[in-house]
PDB file of N, CA and C in Angstrom:
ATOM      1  N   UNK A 218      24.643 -14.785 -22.886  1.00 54.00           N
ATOM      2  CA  UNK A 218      24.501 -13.692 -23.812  1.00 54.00           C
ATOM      3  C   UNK A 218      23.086 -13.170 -23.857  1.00 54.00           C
ATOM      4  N   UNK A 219      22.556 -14.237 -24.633  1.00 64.00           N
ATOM      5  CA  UNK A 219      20.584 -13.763 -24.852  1.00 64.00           C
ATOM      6  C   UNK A 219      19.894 -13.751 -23.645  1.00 64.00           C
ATOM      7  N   UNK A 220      20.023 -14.555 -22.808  1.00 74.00           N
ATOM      8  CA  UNK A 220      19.260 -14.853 -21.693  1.00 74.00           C
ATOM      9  C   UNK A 220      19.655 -13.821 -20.553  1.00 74.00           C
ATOM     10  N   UNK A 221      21.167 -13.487 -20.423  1.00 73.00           N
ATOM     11  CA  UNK A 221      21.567 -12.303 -19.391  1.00 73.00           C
ATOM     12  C   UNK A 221      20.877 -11.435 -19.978  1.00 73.00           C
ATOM     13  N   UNK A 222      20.744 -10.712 -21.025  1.00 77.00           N
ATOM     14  CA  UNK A 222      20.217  -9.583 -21.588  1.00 77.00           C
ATOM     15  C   UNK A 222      18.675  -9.431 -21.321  1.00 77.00           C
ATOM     16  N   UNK A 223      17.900 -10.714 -21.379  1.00 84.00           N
ATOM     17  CA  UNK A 223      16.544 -10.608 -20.465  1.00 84.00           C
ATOM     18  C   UNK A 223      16.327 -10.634 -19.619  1.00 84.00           C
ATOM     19  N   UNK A 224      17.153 -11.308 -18.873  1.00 86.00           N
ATOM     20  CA  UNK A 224      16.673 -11.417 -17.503  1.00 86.00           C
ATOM     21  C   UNK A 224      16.935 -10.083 -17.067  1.00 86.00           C
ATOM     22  N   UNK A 225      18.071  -9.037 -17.525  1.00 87.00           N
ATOM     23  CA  UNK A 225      18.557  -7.553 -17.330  1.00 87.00           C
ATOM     24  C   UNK A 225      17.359  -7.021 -17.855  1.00 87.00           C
ATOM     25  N   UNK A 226      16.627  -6.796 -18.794  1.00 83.00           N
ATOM     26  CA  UNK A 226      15.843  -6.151 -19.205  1.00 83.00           C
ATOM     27  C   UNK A 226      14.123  -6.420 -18.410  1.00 83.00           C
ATOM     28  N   UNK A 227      14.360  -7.460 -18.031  1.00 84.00           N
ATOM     29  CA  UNK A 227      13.348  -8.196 -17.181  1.00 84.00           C
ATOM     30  C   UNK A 227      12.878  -6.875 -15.679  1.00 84.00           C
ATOM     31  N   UNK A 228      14.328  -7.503 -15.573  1.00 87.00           N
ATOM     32  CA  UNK A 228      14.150  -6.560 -14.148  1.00 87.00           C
ATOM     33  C   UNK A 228      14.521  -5.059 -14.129  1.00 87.00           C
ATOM     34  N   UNK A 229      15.222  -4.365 -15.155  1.00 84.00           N
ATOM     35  CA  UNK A 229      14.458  -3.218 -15.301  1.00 84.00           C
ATOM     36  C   UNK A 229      13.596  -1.846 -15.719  1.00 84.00           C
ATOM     37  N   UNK A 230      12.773  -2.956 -16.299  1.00 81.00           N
ATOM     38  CA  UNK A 230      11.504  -2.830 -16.460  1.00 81.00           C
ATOM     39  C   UNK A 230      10.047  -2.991 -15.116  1.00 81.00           C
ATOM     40  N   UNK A 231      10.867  -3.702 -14.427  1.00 84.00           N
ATOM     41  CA  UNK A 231       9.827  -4.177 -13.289  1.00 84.00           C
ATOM     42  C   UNK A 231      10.293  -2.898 -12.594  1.00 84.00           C
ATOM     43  N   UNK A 232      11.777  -2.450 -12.255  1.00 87.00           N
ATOM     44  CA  UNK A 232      11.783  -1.558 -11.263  1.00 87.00           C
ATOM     45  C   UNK A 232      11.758  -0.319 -11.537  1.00 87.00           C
ATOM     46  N   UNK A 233      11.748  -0.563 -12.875  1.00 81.00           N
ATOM     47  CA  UNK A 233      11.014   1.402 -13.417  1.00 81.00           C
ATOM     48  C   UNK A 233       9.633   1.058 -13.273  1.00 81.00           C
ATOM     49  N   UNK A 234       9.070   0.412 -13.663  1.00 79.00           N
ATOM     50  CA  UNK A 234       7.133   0.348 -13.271  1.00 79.00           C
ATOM     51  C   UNK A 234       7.093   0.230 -11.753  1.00 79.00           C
ATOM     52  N   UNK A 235       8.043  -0.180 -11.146  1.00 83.00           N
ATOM     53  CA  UNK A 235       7.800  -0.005  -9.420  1.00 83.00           C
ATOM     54  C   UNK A 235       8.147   1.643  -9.302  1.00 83.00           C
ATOM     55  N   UNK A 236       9.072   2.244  -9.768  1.00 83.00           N
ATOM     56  CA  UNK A 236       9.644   3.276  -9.813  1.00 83.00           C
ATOM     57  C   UNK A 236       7.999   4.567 -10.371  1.00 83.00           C
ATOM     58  N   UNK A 237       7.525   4.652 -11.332  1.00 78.00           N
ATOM     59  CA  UNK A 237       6.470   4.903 -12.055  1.00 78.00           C
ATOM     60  C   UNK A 237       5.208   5.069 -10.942  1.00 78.00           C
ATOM     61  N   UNK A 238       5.424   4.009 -10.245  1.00 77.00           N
ATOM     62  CA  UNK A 238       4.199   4.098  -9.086  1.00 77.00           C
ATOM     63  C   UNK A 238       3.839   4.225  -8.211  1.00 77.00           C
ATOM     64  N   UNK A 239       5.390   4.331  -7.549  1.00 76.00           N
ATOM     65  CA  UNK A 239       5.808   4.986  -6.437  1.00 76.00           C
ATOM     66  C   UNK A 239       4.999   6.322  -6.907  1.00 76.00           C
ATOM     67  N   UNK A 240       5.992   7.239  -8.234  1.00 75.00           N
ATOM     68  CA  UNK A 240       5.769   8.638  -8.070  1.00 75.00           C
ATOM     69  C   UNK A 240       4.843   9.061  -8.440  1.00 75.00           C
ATOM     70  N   UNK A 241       3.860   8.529  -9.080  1.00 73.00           N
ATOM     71  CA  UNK A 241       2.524   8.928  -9.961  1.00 73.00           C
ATOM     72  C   UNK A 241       1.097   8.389  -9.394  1.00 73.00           C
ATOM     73  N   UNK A 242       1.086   6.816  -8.421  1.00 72.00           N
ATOM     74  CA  UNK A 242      -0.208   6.782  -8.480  1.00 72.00           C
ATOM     75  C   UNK A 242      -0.238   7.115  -7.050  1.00 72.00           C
ATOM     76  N   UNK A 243       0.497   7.987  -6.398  1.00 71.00           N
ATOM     77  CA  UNK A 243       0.316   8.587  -5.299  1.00 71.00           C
ATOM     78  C   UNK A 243      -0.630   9.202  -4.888  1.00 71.00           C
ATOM     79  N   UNK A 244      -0.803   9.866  -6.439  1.00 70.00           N
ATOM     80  CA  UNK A 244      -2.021  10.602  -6.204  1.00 70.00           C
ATOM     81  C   UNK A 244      -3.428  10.274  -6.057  1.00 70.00           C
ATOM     82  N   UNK A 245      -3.889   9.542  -6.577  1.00 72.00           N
ATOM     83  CA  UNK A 245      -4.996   8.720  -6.237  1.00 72.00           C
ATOM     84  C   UNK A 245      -4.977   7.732  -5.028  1.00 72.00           C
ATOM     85  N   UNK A 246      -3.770   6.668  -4.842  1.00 75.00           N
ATOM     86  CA  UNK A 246      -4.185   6.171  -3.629  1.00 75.00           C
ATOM     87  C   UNK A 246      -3.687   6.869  -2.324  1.00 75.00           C
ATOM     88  N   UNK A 247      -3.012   8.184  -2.168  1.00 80.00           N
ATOM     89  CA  UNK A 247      -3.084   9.245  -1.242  1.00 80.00           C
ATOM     90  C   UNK A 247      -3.936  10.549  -0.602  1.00 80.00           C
ATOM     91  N   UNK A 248      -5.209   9.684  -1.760  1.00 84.00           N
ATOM     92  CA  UNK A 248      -5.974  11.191  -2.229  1.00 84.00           C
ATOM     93  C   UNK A 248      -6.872  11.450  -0.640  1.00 84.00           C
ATOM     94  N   UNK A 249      -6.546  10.448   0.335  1.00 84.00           N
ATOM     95  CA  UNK A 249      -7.451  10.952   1.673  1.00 84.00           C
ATOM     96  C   UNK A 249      -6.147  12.288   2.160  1.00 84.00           C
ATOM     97  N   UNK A 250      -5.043  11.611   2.690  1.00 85.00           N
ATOM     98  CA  UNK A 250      -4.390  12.756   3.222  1.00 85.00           C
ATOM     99  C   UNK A 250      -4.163  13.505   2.187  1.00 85.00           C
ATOM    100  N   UNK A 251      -4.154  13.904   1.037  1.00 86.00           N
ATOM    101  CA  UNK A 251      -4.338  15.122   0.023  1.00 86.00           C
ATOM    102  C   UNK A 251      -5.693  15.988   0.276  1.00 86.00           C
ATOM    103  N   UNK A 252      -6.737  15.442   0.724  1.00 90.00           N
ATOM    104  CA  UNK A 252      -8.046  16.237   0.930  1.00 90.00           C
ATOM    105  C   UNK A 252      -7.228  17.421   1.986  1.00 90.00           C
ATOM    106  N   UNK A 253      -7.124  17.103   2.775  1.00 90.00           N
ATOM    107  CA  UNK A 253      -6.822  17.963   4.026  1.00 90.00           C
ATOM    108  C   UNK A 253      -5.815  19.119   3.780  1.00 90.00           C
ATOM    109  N   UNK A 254      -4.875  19.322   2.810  1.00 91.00           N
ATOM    110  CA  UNK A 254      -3.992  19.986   2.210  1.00 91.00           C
ATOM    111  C   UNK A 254      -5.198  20.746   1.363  1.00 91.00           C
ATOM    112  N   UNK A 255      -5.665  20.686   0.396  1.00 91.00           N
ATOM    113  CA  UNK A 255      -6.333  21.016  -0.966  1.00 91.00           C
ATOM    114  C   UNK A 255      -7.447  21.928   0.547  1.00 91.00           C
ATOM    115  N   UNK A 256      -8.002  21.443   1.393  1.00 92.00           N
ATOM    116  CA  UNK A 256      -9.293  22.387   2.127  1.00 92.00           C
ATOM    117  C   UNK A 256      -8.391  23.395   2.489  1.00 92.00           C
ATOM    118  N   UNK A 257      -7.063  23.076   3.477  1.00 92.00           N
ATOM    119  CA  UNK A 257      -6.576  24.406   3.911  1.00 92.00           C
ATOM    120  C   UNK A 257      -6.554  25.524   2.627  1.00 92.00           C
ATOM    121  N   UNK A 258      -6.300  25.049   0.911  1.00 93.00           N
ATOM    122  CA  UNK A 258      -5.984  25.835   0.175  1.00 93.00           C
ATOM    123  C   UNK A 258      -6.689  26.526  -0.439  1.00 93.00           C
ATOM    124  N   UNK A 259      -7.971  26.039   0.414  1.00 90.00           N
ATOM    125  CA  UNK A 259      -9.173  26.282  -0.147  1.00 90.00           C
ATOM    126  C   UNK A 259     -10.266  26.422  -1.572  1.00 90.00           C
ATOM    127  N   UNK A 260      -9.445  24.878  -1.838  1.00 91.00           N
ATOM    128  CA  UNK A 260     -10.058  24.453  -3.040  1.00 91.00           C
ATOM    129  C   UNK A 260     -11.646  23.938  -2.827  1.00 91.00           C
ATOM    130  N   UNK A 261     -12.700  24.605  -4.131  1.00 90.00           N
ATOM    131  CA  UNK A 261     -13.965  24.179  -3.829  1.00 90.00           C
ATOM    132  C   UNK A 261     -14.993  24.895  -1.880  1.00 90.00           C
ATOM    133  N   UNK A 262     -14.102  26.190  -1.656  1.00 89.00           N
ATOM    134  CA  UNK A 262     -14.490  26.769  -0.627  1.00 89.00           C
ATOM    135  C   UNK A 262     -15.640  27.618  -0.477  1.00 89.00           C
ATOM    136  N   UNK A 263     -15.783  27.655  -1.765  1.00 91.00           N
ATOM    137  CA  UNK A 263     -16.954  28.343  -2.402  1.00 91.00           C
ATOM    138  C   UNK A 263     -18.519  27.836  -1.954  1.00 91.00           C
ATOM    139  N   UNK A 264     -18.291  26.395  -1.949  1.00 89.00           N
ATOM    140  CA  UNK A 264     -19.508  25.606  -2.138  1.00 89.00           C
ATOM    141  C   UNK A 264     -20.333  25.473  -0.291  1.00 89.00           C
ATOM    142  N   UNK A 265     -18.815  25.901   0.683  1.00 88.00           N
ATOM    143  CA  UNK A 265     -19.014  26.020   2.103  1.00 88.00           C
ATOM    144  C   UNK A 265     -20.536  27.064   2.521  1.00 88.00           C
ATOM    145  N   UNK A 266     -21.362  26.650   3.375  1.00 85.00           N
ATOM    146  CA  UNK A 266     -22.104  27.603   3.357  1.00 85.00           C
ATOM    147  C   UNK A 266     -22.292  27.881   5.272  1.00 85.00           C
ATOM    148  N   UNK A 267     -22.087  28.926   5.350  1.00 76.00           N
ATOM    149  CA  UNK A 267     -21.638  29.393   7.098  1.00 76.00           C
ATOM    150  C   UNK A 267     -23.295  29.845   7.768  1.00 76.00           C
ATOM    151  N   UNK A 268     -23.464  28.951   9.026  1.00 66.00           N
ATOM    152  CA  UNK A 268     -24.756  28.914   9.460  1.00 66.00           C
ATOM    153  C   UNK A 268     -24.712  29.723  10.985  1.00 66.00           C
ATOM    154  N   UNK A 269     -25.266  30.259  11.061  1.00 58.00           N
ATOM    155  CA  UNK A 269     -24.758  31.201  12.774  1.00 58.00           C
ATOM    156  C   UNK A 269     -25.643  30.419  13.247  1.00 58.00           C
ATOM    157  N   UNK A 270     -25.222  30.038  14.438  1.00 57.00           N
ATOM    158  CA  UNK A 270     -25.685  28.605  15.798  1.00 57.00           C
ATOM    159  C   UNK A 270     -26.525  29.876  16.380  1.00 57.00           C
ATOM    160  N   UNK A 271     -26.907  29.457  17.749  1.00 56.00           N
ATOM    161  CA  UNK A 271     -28.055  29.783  18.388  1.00 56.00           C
ATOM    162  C   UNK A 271     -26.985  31.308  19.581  1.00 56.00           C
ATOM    163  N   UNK A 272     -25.551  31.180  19.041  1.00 57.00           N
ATOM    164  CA  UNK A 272     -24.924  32.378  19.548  1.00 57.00           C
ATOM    165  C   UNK A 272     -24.271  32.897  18.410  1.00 57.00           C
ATOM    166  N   UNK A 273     -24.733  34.138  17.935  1.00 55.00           N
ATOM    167  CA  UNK A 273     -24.449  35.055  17.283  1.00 55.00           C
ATOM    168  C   UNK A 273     -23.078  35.517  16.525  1.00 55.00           C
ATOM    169  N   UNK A 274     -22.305  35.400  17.980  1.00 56.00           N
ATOM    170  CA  UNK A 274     -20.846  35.558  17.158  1.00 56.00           C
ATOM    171  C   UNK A 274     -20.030  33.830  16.781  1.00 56.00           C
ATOM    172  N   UNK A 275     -20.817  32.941  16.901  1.00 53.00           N
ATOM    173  CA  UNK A 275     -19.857  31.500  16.412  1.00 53.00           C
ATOM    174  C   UNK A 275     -20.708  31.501  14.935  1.00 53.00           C
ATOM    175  N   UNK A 276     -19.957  31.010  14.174  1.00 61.00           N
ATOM    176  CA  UNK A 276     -20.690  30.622  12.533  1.00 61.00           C
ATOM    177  C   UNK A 276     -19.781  29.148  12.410  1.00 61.00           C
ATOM    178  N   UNK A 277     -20.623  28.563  12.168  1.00 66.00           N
ATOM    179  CA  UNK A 277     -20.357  26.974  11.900  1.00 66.00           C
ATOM    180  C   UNK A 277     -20.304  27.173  10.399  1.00 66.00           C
ATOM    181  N   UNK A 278     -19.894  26.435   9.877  1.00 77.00           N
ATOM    182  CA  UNK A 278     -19.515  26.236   8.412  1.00 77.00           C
ATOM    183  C   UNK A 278     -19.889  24.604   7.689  1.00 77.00           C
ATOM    184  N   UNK A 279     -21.191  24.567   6.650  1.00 87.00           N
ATOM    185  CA  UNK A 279     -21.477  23.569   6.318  1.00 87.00           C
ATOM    186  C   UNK A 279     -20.353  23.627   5.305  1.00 87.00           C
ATOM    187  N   UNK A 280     -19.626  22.144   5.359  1.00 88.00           N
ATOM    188  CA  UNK A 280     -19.069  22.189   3.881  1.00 88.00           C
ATOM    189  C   UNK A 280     -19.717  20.721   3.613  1.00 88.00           C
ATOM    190  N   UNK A 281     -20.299  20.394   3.647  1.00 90.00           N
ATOM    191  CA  UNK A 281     -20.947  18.733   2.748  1.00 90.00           C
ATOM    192  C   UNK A 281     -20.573  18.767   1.228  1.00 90.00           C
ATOM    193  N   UNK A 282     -21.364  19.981   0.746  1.00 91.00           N
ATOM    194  CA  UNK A 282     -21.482  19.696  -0.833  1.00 91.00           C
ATOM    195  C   UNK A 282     -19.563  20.074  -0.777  1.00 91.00           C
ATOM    196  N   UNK A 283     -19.003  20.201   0.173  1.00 91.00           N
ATOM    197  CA  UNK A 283     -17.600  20.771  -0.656  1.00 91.00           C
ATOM    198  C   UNK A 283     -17.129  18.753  -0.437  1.00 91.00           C
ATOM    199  N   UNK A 284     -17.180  18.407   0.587  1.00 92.00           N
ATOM    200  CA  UNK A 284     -16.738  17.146   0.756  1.00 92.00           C
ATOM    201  C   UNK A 284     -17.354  16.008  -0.087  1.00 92.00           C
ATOM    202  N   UNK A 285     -18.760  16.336  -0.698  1.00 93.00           N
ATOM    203  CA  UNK A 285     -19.183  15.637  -1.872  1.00 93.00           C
ATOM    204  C   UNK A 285     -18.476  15.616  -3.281  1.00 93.00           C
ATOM    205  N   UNK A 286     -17.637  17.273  -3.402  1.00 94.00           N
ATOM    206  CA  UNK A 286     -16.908  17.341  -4.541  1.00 94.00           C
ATOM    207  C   UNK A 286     -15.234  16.086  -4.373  1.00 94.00           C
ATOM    208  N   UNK A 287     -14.886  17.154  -3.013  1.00 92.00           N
ATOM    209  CA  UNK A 287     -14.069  15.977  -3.289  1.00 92.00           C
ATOM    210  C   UNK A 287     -14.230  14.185  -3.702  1.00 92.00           C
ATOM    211  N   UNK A 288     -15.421  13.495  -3.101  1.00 92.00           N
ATOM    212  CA  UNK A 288     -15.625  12.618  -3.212  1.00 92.00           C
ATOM    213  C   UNK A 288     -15.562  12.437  -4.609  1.00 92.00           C
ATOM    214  N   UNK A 289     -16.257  13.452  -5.735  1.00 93.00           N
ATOM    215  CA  UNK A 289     -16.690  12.855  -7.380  1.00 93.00           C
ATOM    216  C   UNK A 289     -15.180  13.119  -7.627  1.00 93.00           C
ATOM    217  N   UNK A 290     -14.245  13.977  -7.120  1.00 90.00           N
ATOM    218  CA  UNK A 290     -13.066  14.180  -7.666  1.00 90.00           C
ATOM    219  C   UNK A 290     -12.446  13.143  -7.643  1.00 90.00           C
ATOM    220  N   UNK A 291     -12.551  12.197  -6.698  1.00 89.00           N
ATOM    221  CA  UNK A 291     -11.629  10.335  -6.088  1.00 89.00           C
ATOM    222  C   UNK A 291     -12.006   9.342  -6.970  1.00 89.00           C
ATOM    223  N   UNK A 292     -13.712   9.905  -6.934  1.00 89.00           N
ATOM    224  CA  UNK A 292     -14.651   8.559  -7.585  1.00 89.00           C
ATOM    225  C   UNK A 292     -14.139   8.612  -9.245  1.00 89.00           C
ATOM    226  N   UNK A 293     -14.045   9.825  -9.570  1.00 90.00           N
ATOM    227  CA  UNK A 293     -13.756   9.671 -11.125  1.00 90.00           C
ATOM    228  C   UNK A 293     -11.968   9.452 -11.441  1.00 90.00           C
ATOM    229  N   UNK A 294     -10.845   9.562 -10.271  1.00 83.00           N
ATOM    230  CA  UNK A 294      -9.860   9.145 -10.685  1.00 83.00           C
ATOM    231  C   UNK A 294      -9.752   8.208 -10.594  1.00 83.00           C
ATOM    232  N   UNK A 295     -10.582   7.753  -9.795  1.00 82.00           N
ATOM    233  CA  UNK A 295      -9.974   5.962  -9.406  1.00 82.00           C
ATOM    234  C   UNK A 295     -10.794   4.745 -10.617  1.00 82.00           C
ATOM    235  N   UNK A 296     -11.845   5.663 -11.313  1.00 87.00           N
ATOM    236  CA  UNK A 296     -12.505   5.002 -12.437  1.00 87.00           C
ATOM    237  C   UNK A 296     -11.734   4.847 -13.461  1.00 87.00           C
ATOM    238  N   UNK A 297     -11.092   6.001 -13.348  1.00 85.00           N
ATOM    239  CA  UNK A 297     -10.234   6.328 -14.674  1.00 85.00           C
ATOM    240  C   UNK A 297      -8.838   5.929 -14.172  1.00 85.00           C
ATOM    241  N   UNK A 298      -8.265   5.493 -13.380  1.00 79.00           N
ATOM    242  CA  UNK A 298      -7.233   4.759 -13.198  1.00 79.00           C
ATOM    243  C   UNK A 298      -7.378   2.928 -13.609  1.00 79.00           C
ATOM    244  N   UNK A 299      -8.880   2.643 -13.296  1.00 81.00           N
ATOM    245  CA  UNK A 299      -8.604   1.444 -14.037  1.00 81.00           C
ATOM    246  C   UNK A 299      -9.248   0.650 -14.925  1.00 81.00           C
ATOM    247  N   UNK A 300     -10.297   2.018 -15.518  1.00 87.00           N
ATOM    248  CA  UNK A 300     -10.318   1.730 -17.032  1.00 87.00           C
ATOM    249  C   UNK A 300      -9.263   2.233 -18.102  1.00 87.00           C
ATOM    250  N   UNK A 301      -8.234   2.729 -17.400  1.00 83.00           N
ATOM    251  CA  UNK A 301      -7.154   3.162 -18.568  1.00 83.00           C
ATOM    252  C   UNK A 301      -6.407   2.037 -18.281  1.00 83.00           C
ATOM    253  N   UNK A 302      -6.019   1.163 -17.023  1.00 82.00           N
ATOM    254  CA  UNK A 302      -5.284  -0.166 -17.037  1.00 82.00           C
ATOM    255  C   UNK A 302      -5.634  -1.007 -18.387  1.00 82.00           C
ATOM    256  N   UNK A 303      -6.651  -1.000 -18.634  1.00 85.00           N
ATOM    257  CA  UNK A 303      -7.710  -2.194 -19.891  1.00 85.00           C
ATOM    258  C   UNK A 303      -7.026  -1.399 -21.153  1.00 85.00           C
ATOM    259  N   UNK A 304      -6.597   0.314 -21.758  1.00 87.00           N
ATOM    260  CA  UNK A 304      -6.158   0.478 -22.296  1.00 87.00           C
ATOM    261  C   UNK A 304      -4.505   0.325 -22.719  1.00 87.00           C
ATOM    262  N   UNK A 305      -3.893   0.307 -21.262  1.00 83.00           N
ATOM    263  CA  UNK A 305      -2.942   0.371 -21.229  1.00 83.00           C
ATOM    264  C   UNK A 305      -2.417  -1.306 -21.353  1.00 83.00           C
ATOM    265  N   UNK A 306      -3.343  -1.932 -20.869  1.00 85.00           N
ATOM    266  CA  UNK A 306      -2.931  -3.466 -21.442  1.00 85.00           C
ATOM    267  C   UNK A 306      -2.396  -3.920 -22.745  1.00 85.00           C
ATOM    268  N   UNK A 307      -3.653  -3.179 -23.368  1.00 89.00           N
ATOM    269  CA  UNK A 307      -4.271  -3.500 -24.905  1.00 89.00           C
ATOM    270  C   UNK A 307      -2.684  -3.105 -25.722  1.00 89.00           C
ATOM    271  N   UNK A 308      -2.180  -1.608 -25.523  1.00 88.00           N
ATOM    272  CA  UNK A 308      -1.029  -1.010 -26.232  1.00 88.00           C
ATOM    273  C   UNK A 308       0.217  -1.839 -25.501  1.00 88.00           C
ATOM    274  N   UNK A 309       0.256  -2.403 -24.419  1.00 85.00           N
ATOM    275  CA  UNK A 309       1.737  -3.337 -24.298  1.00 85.00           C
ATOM    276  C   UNK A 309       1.833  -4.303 -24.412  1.00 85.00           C
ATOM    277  N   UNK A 310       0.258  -4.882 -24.786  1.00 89.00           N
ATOM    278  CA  UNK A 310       0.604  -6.004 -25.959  1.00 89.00           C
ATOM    279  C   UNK A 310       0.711  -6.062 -27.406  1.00 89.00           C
ATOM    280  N   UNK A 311       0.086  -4.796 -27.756  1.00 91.00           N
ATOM    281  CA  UNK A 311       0.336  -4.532 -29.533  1.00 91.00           C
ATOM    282  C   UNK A 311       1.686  -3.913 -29.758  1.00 91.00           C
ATOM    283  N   UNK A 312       2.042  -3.069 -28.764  1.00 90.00           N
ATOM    284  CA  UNK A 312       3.454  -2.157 -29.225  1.00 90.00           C
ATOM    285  C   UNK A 312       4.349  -2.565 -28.413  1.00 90.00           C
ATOM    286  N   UNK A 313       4.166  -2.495 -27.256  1.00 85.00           N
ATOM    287  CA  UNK A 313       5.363  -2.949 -26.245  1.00 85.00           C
ATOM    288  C   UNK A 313       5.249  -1.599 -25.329  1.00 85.00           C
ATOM    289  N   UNK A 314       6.801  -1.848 -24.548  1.00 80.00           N
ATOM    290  CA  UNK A 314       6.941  -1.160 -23.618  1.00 80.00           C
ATOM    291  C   UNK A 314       6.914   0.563 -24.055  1.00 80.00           C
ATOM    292  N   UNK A 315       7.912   0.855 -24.671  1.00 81.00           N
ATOM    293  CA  UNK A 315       8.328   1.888 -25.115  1.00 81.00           C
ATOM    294  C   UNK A 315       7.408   2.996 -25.358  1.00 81.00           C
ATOM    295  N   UNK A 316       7.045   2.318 -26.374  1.00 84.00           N
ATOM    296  CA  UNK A 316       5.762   2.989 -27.479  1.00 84.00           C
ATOM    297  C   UNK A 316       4.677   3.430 -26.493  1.00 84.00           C
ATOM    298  N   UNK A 317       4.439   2.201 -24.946  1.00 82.00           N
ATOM    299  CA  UNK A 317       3.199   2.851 -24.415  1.00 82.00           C
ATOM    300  C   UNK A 317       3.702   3.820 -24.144  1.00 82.00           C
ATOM    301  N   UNK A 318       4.550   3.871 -22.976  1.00 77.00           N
ATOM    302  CA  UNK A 318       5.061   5.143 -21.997  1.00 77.00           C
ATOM    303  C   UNK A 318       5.567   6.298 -22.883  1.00 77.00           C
ATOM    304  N   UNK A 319       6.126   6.301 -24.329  1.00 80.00           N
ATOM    305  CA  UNK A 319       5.968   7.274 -25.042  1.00 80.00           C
ATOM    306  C   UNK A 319       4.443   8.067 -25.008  1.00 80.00           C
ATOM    307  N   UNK A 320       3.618   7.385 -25.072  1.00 81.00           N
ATOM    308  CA  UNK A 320       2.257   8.088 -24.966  1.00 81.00           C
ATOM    309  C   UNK A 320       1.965   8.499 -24.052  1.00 81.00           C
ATOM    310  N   UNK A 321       1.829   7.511 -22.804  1.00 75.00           N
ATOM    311  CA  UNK A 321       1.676   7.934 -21.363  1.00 75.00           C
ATOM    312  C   UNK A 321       2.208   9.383 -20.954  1.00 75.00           C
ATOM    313  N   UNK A 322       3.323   9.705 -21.954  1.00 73.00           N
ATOM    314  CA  UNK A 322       4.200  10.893 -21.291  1.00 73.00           C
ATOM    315  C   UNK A 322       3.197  11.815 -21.931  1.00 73.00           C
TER     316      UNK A 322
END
């Protein structure tokens, strides 16, 4: 009776949080092949600055500071992916499951 009902609730809970992370922390630990999408779309294209080489009609294109943005864009999700773990601890041990992912949403 009691014990089927946890061990059911046991597991799914594990496979919605497997489920959860599949679809969400994709984004951060995918965020290299996401760069390459986001340049074609020309996010942060602005910051590119085009240098004409020693032949006239080729223009090379510095983008550093654009590839530096992306970098603070990774560096600050992946900070904030696991200093919100330390929050997200804290609320599924005071409230439980529910209550976090009510917030989370």
């Amino acid at each position: 009776g009691c014990e089927v009902g946890t061990k059911l609730r046991y597991w799914l809970t594990l496979i919605s949080g497997m489920l959860e992370c599949l679809c969400f922390a994709g984004v951060v630990f995918g965020y290299a092949s996401l760069v390459f999408v986001l340049k074609e779309d020309g996010y942060f294209s602005e910051l590119c600055s085009s240098d004409t080489g020693s032949n006239s009609t080729l223009k090379e294109a510095d983008c550093s500071n654009q590839d530096e943005q992306f970098s603070l864009v990774f560096t600050i999700a992946s900070f904030l992916n696991n200093f919100l773990s330390l929050i997200n601890g804290y609320l599924f041990d005071r409230f439980g499951t529910m209550v976090t992912r009510l917030l989370a949403m």
